[in-house]
Coordinates of C-alpha atoms in Angstrom, one line a residue:
Chain B
X745 CA 0.0 0.0 0.0
X746 CA 1.4 3.4 -0.9
X747 CA 1.9 5.9 1.8
X748 CA -0.2 8.5 0.0
X749 CA -3.1 6.0 -0.2
X750 CA -2.7 4.9 3.4
X751 CA -2.8 8.5 4.8
X752 CA -5.6 9.5 2.4
X753 CA -7.7 6.6 3.8
X754 CA -6.9 7.6 7.4
X755 CA -7.8 11.2 6.7
X756 CA -11.0 10.1 5.0
X757 CA -11.8 8.2 8.2
X758 CA -11.0 11.1 10.4
X759 CA -13.1 13.7 8.5
X760 CA -16.0 11.2 8.4
X761 CA -15.8 10.4 12.1
X762 CA -15.5 14.0 13.4
X763 CA -18.9 15.2 12.2
X764 CA -20.5 12.0 13.5
X765 CA -18.8 12.4 16.8
X766 CA -19.0 16.1 17.6
X767 CA -22.7 16.5 18.2
X768 CA -22.6 13.5 20.5
X769 CA -19.8 14.8 22.7
X770 CA -20.0 18.6 22.4
X771 CA -21.9 20.4 19.7
X772 CA -25.5 21.5 20.0
X773 CA -26.9 22.0 16.5
X774 CA -30.3 22.9 18.0
X775 CA -29.1 26.5 18.1
X776 CA -27.9 26.6 14.6
X777 CA -29.8 28.9 12.2
X778 CA -32.5 26.9 10.5
X779 CA -31.2 27.7 7.0
X780 CA -27.9 26.1 7.8
X781 CA -29.6 22.9 9.1
X782 CA -31.8 22.8 6.0
X783 CA -28.9 23.2 3.6
X784 CA -27.1 20.3 5.3
X785 CA -30.0 18.0 5.0
X786 CA -30.2 18.8 1.3
X787 CA -26.6 18.0 0.5
X788 CA -27.1 14.3 -0.2
X789 CA -29.6 15.0 -3.0
X790 CA -27.4 17.6 -4.7
X791 CA -24.4 15.2 -4.4
X792 CA -26.3 12.3 -5.9
X793 CA -27.3 14.4 -8.9
X794 CA -23.7 15.6 -9.4
X795 CA -22.4 12.1 -9.1
X796 CA -24.8 10.7 -11.7
X797 CA -24.3 13.3 -14.3
X798 CA -22.3 13.8 -16.4
X799 CA -20.2 10.8 -15.1
X800 CA -22.7 8.1 -16.3
X801 CA -22.4 9.3 -19.9
X802 CA -18.7 8.2 -20.0
X803 CA -19.6 4.6 -19.3
X804 CA -19.6 2.1 -22.1
X805 CA -18.7 2.4 -25.8
X806 CA -21.7 4.6 -26.7
X807 CA -23.6 7.3 -24.8
X808 CA -26.9 5.5 -25.5
X809 CA -25.7 2.4 -23.8
X810 CA -25.2 4.3 -20.6
X811 CA -28.6 6.0 -21.0
X812 CA -30.3 2.6 -21.5
X813 CA -28.5 1.2 -18.4
X814 CA -29.3 4.2 -16.3
X815 CA -32.9 4.2 -17.5
X816 CA -33.3 0.6 -16.6
X817 CA -31.9 1.4 -13.1
X818 CA -34.3 4.3 -12.6
X819 CA -37.3 2.3 -13.7
X820 CA -36.5 -0.7 -11.4
X821 CA -35.7 1.7 -8.5
X822 CA -39.0 3.4 -9.1
X823 CA -40.9 0.2 -8.7
X824 CA -39.0 -0.5 -5.5
X825 CA -36.6 -3.2 -6.7
X826 CA -33.9 -4.0 -4.2
X827 CA -30.5 -2.3 -4.6
X828 CA -28.7 -5.4 -5.9
X829 CA -31.4 -6.0 -8.5
X830 CA -31.2 -2.4 -9.7
X831 CA -27.4 -2.5 -9.9
X832 CA -27.4 -6.0 -11.5
X833 CA -29.9 -5.1 -14.1
X834 CA -28.0 -2.0 -15.1
X835 CA -24.8 -4.1 -15.5
X836 CA -26.8 -6.7 -17.5
X837 CA -28.3 -4.1 -19.8
X838 CA -24.9 -2.5 -20.5
X839 CA -23.3 -5.9 -20.9
X840 CA -25.9 -7.1 -23.5
X841 CA -25.6 -3.8 -25.4
X842 CA -21.8 -3.9 -25.5
X843 CA -22.0 -7.5 -26.9
X844 CA -24.8 -7.0 -29.4
X845 CA -23.9 -3.6 -30.9
Chain H
X1186 CA -32.9 12.9 27.9
X1187 CA -34.7 12.0 31.0
X1188 CA -32.6 9.0 32.1
X1189 CA -30.8 9.0 35.4
X1190 CA -27.2 8.0 35.8
X1191 CA -28.2 4.8 37.6
X1192 CA -30.4 3.8 34.7
X1193 CA -27.9 4.6 32.0
X1194 CA -25.0 2.7 33.5
X1195 CA -27.3 -0.3 34.0
X1196 CA -26.5 -3.9 35.0
X1197 CA -24.6 -6.2 32.6
X1198 CA -27.7 -8.4 32.0
X1199 CA -29.8 -5.5 30.8
X1200 CA -27.0 -4.1 28.7
X1201 CA -26.6 -7.4 27.0
X1202 CA -30.3 -7.5 26.3
X1203 CA -30.1 -4.0 24.7
X1204 CA -27.1 -5.1 22.6
X1205 CA -28.8 -8.3 21.4
X1206 CA -31.9 -6.3 20.4
X1207 CA -29.7 -3.9 18.5
X1208 CA -27.9 -6.7 16.7
X1209 CA -31.2 -8.2 15.7
X1210 CA -32.6 -4.8 14.4
X1211 CA -29.4 -4.2 12.6
X1212 CA -29.7 -7.4 10.5
X1213 CA -31.7 -5.9 7.7
X1214 CA -29.0 -3.3 7.3
X1215 CA -26.4 -6.1 7.2
X1216 CA -28.4 -7.8 4.4
X1217 CA -28.8 -4.5 2.6
X1218 CA -25.1 -3.6 2.9
X1219 CA -24.0 -7.0 1.5
X1220 CA -24.5 -6.2 -2.3
X1221 CA -23.3 -2.6 -1.8
X1222 CA -20.1 -3.7 0.0
X1223 CA -19.5 -6.5 -2.5
X1224 CA -19.9 -4.0 -5.4
X1225 CA -17.6 -1.6 -3.5
X1226 CA -14.9 -4.4 -3.2
X1227 CA -15.4 -5.2 -6.9
X1228 CA -15.1 -1.7 -8.1
X1229 CA -12.2 -1.0 -5.8
X1230 CA -10.3 -3.8 -7.4
X1231 CA -11.2 -2.6 -10.8
X1232 CA -10.1 0.9 -9.9
X1233 CA -6.7 -0.4 -8.9
X1234 CA -6.8 -0.5 -5.1
X1235 CA -5.2 -3.4 -3.3
X1236 CA -7.4 -5.7 -1.1
X1237 CA -5.8 -4.2 2.0
X1238 CA -6.6 -0.6 0.8
X1239 CA -10.2 -1.5 0.0
X1240 CA -10.8 -3.3 3.4
X1241 CA -8.9 -0.6 5.3
X1242 CA -11.1 2.1 3.7
X1243 CA -14.3 0.2 4.7
X1244 CA -12.9 -0.3 8.2
X1245 CA -11.9 3.3 8.8
X1246 CA -14.4 5.3 6.8
X1247 CA -17.6 3.2 6.9
X1248 CA -19.6 5.5 4.6
X1249 CA -21.0 4.0 1.4
X1250 CA -21.6 7.0 -0.8
X1251 CA -18.3 8.7 0.1
X1252 CA -16.3 5.5 -0.5
X1253 CA -17.9 5.0 -3.9
X1254 CA -17.2 8.7 -4.7
X1255 CA -13.6 8.3 -3.7
X1256 CA -13.2 5.4 -6.2
X1257 CA -14.7 7.5 -9.0
X1258 CA -12.3 10.3 -8.1
X1259 CA -9.3 8.0 -7.8
X1260 CA -10.2 6.6 -11.2
X1261 CA -10.0 10.0 -12.9
X1262 CA -6.7 10.8 -11.0
X1263 CA -8.0 13.2 -8.4
X1264 CA -5.5 14.3 -5.7
X1265 CA -5.7 13.0 -2.2
X1266 CA -6.6 16.4 -0.7
X1267 CA -9.6 16.6 -3.1
X1268 CA -10.8 13.1 -2.1
X1269 CA -10.5 13.9 1.6
X1270 CA -12.2 17.3 1.3
X1271 CA -15.0 15.8 -0.8
X1272 CA -15.4 13.0 1.7
X1273 CA -15.8 15.6 4.4
X1274 CA -18.4 17.5 2.5
X1275 CA -20.4 14.4 1.6
X1276 CA -20.4 13.1 5.1
X1277 CA -21.0 16.4 6.8
X1278 CA -24.7 15.5 6.8
X1279 CA -24.1 13.0 9.6
X1280 CA -23.6 16.0 11.9
X1281 CA -27.3 16.5 11.8
X1282 CA -28.0 12.8 12.3
X1283 CA -25.8 12.6 15.3
X1284 CA -27.3 15.7 16.7
X1285 CA -30.8 14.3 16.3
X1286 CA -29.7 11.0 17.9
X1287 CA -28.1 12.8 20.8
X1288 CA -31.5 14.4 21.7
X1289 CA -33.1 11.0 21.8
X1290 CA -30.4 8.9 23.4
X1291 CA -29.7 8.1 27.0
X1292 CA -26.7 10.0 28.3
X1293 CA -24.6 6.9 28.8
X1294 CA -20.8 7.3 29.0
X1295 CA -18.7 9.4 26.6
X1296 CA -17.0 6.2 25.5
X1297 CA -20.3 4.6 24.5
X1298 CA -21.3 7.7 22.5
X1299 CA -17.9 7.9 20.8
X1300 CA -18.3 4.2 19.9
X1301 CA -21.7 4.4 18.2
X1302 CA -20.9 7.8 16.7
X1303 CA -18.4 5.9 14.5
X1304 CA -21.2 3.8 13.1
X1305 CA -23.7 6.6 12.4
X1306 CA -24.4 5.9 8.8
X1307 CA -27.6 6.9 7.1
X1308 CA -29.0 3.4 7.6
X1309 CA -28.0 3.0 11.2
X1310 CA -29.5 6.4 11.9
X1311 CA -32.7 5.4 10.1
X1312 CA -33.2 2.3 12.2
X1313 CA -32.1 3.9 15.5
X1314 CA -34.0 7.2 15.1
X1315 CA -37.3 5.5 14.4
X1316 CA -37.2 3.8 17.8
X1317 CA -38.8 5.2 20.9
X1318 CA -36.8 7.4 23.3
X1319 CA -34.7 6.9 25.3
X1320 CA -32.4 5.1 22.9
X1321 CA -30.0 2.8 24.8
X1322 CA -26.3 3.2 24.0
X1323 CA -25.8 -0.6 23.7
X1324 CA -28.8 -0.8 21.4
X1325 CA -27.2 1.6 18.9
X1326 CA -23.9 -0.1 19.3
X1327 CA -25.6 -3.4 18.4
X1328 CA -27.3 -1.9 15.3
X1329 CA -24.0 -0.2 14.1
X1330 CA -21.9 -3.3 15.0
X1331 CA -23.8 -5.8 12.8
X1332 CA -23.9 -3.2 9.9
X1333 CA -20.2 -2.6 10.3
X1334 CA -19.4 -6.3 10.3
X1335 CA -21.3 -6.8 7.0
X1336 CA -19.7 -3.8 5.4
X1337 CA -16.1 -4.8 6.1
X1338 CA -16.6 -8.5 5.5
X1339 CA -18.4 -8.2 2.2
X1340 CA -15.9 -5.6 1.0
X1341 CA -13.2 -8.2 1.2
X1342 CA -15.5 -10.9 -0.3
X1343 CA -16.4 -8.5 -3.2
X1344 CA -12.7 -7.7 -3.9
X1345 CA -11.8 -11.4 -4.4
X1346 CA -14.9 -12.2 -6.4
X1347 CA -13.8 -9.6 -9.0
X1348 CA -10.9 -11.9 -10.2
X1349 CA -13.4 -14.6 -11.2
X1350 CA -15.6 -12.4 -13.3
X1351 CA -15.4 -12.5 -17.1
X1352 CA -14.1 -9.3 -18.8
X1353 CA -17.4 -8.2 -20.4
X1354 CA -19.1 -8.3 -17.0
X1355 CA -16.2 -6.4 -15.4
X1356 CA -16.5 -3.7 -18.1
X1357 CA -20.2 -3.5 -17.5
X1358 CA -19.6 -3.1 -13.8
X1359 CA -18.5 0.4 -14.5
X1360 CA -22.1 1.4 -14.5
X1361 CA -22.8 -0.2 -11.1
X1362 CA -21.7 2.9 -9.2
X1363 CA -24.1 5.1 -11.2
X1364 CA -26.9 2.6 -11.0
X1365 CA -26.4 2.6 -7.2
X1366 CA -26.7 6.4 -7.0
X1367 CA -29.9 6.2 -9.1
X1368 CA -31.2 3.5 -6.9
X1369 CA -30.5 5.8 -3.9
X1370 CA -32.0 8.9 -5.5
X1371 CA -35.2 7.5 -7.0
X1372 CA -36.8 6.5 -3.6
X1373 CA -35.9 9.9 -2.2
X1374 CA -37.8 11.5 -5.2
X1375 CA -40.8 9.3 -4.5
X1376 CA -40.7 10.3 -0.8
X1377 CA -39.7 13.9 -0.9
X1378 CA -40.9 14.9 -4.4
X1379 CA -40.0 18.0 -6.3
X1380 CA -37.3 19.3 -3.9
X1381 CA -35.1 16.2 -4.6
X1382 CA -35.6 16.5 -8.3
X1383 CA -34.6 20.2 -8.3
X1384 CA -31.6 19.7 -6.0
X1385 CA -30.3 16.6 -8.0
X1386 CA -30.9 18.4 -11.3
X1387 CA -29.0 21.5 -10.1
X1388 CA -26.2 19.3 -8.8
X1389 CA -26.0 17.5 -12.1
X1390 CA -26.2 20.8 -14.1
X1391 CA -23.6 22.7 -12.1
X1392 CA -21.3 19.7 -12.1
X1393 CA -21.6 19.4 -15.9
X1394 CA -20.8 23.1 -16.3
X1395 CA -18.0 23.3 -13.7
X1396 CA -16.4 20.2 -15.1
X1397 CA -15.3 22.4 -18.0
X1398 CA -12.9 24.2 -15.8
X1399 CA -12.4 22.1 -12.6
X1400 CA -11.3 18.6 -11.8
X1401 CA -14.0 16.2 -10.9
X1402 CA -13.5 16.4 -7.1
X1403 CA -13.8 20.2 -6.9
X1404 CA -16.6 20.3 -9.5
X1405 CA -18.7 17.9 -7.5
X1406 CA -18.1 19.8 -4.3
X1407 CA -18.8 23.3 -5.7
X1408 CA -21.8 22.0 -7.6
X1409 CA -23.2 20.6 -4.3
X1410 CA -22.6 23.8 -2.4
X1411 CA -24.0 25.9 -5.2
X1412 CA -27.1 23.7 -5.6
X1413 CA -28.1 23.8 -1.9
X1414 CA -27.3 27.6 -1.7
X1415 CA -29.3 28.4 -4.8
X1416 CA -32.2 26.3 -3.5
X1417 CA -32.1 27.9 -0.1
X1418 CA -31.9 31.5 -1.5
X1419 CA -34.7 30.8 -4.0
X1420 CA -36.9 29.4 -1.3
X1421 CA -36.2 32.4 1.0
X1422 CA -37.2 34.7 -1.8
X1423 CA -40.4 32.8 -2.5
X1424 CA -41.2 32.8 1.2
X1425 CA -40.6 36.5 1.5
X1426 CA -42.9 37.1 -1.5
X1427 CA -45.5 35.0 0.2
X1428 CA -45.2 36.9 3.4
X1429 CA -45.5 40.3 1.8
X1430 CA -48.7 39.2 0.1
X1431 CA -50.1 37.7 3.2
X1432 CA -49.1 40.0 6.0
X1433 CA -49.5 43.5 4.6
X1434 CA -49.8 45.6 7.8
X1435 CA -48.9 43.2 10.5
X1436 CA -46.3 44.0 13.2
X1437 CA -42.8 42.8 13.0
X1438 CA -43.2 39.9 15.4
X1439 CA -46.3 38.6 13.5
X1440 CA -44.2 38.6 10.4
X1441 CA -41.5 36.7 12.1
X1442 CA -44.1 34.1 13.1
X1443 CA -45.4 33.8 9.6
X1444 CA -41.8 33.4 8.5
X1445 CA -41.3 30.6 11.0
X1446 CA -44.4 28.8 9.7
X1447 CA -43.2 29.1 6.2
X1448 CA -39.8 27.7 7.2
X1449 CA -41.3 24.7 8.8
X1450 CA -43.7 24.0 6.0
X1451 CA -40.7 23.8 3.6
X1452 CA -39.1 21.0 5.5

């Protein structure tokens, strides 16, 4: 394991642990302004959007392969399919398209 | 918190019972983590991490989305500082979860709180926070513990499974990460509606635009900050407009009250 990678992982652990720990040992976010608390709760959605696009379009040999895979995932997720089924189906759709086209 | 010191220290038998209950309630999380951790191990291998690096990351970070994100950043050659900073930003939301748990949990000892704080993932929070107060320290430790075991164990399992997979499947696995994010986002849209669509849309749009000038790590981060800020400002403006229309000649305090109501209705 490279030293850079090791220390990066340790630092990732530290910066993840600190926000989880602080409110339980010292902070009191109750007194934070409501806008700050609202913004924090919305971070995951904005992150998810930013993580999906434009990244997904670089997957596979053709943009439309990724669109088909992503579309299949969205459809299955909408109907409440378990995570592994959604992920597996997207992999399957992309795999079939790579082989056929 | 409403629990006396005598209650919170408890006798060993009661504490074991709380722990067992926690372990049992954590099982659905363990099952749910299995495919996610296996996929993480797989992609980590495909990204070029060693088994030790993948397992160490699961042991020390224990945060699904952030770990996946770090892989996609490592894959495009992002710097260590970018990865750490992005991890911090993505996981900052746990601050609110821990704060919310701290209001519901028994006081316990500082050591107990420090222990279950480590396992405060979205899923552990979801299971624990829906229980009735007071939450027992050992209960949360049980929920987090079984989730953690699954996460670390299946990361290792996933890593070694990768070597047996045919190439076409390995190539197709590249979409797994994105399918996972979609699978996490879609139920949120169903639950929270338009707000999630707007936020995710802005995140995607800002990332696409910022990616023209910035590396992926910074682009994701600034896109996120920009999206939540724009949403908040837009909402404030909308609320202010609503108040002006509603509260014409009302006193200042009355207006503040209206504002408060508008705030809470947006949540």
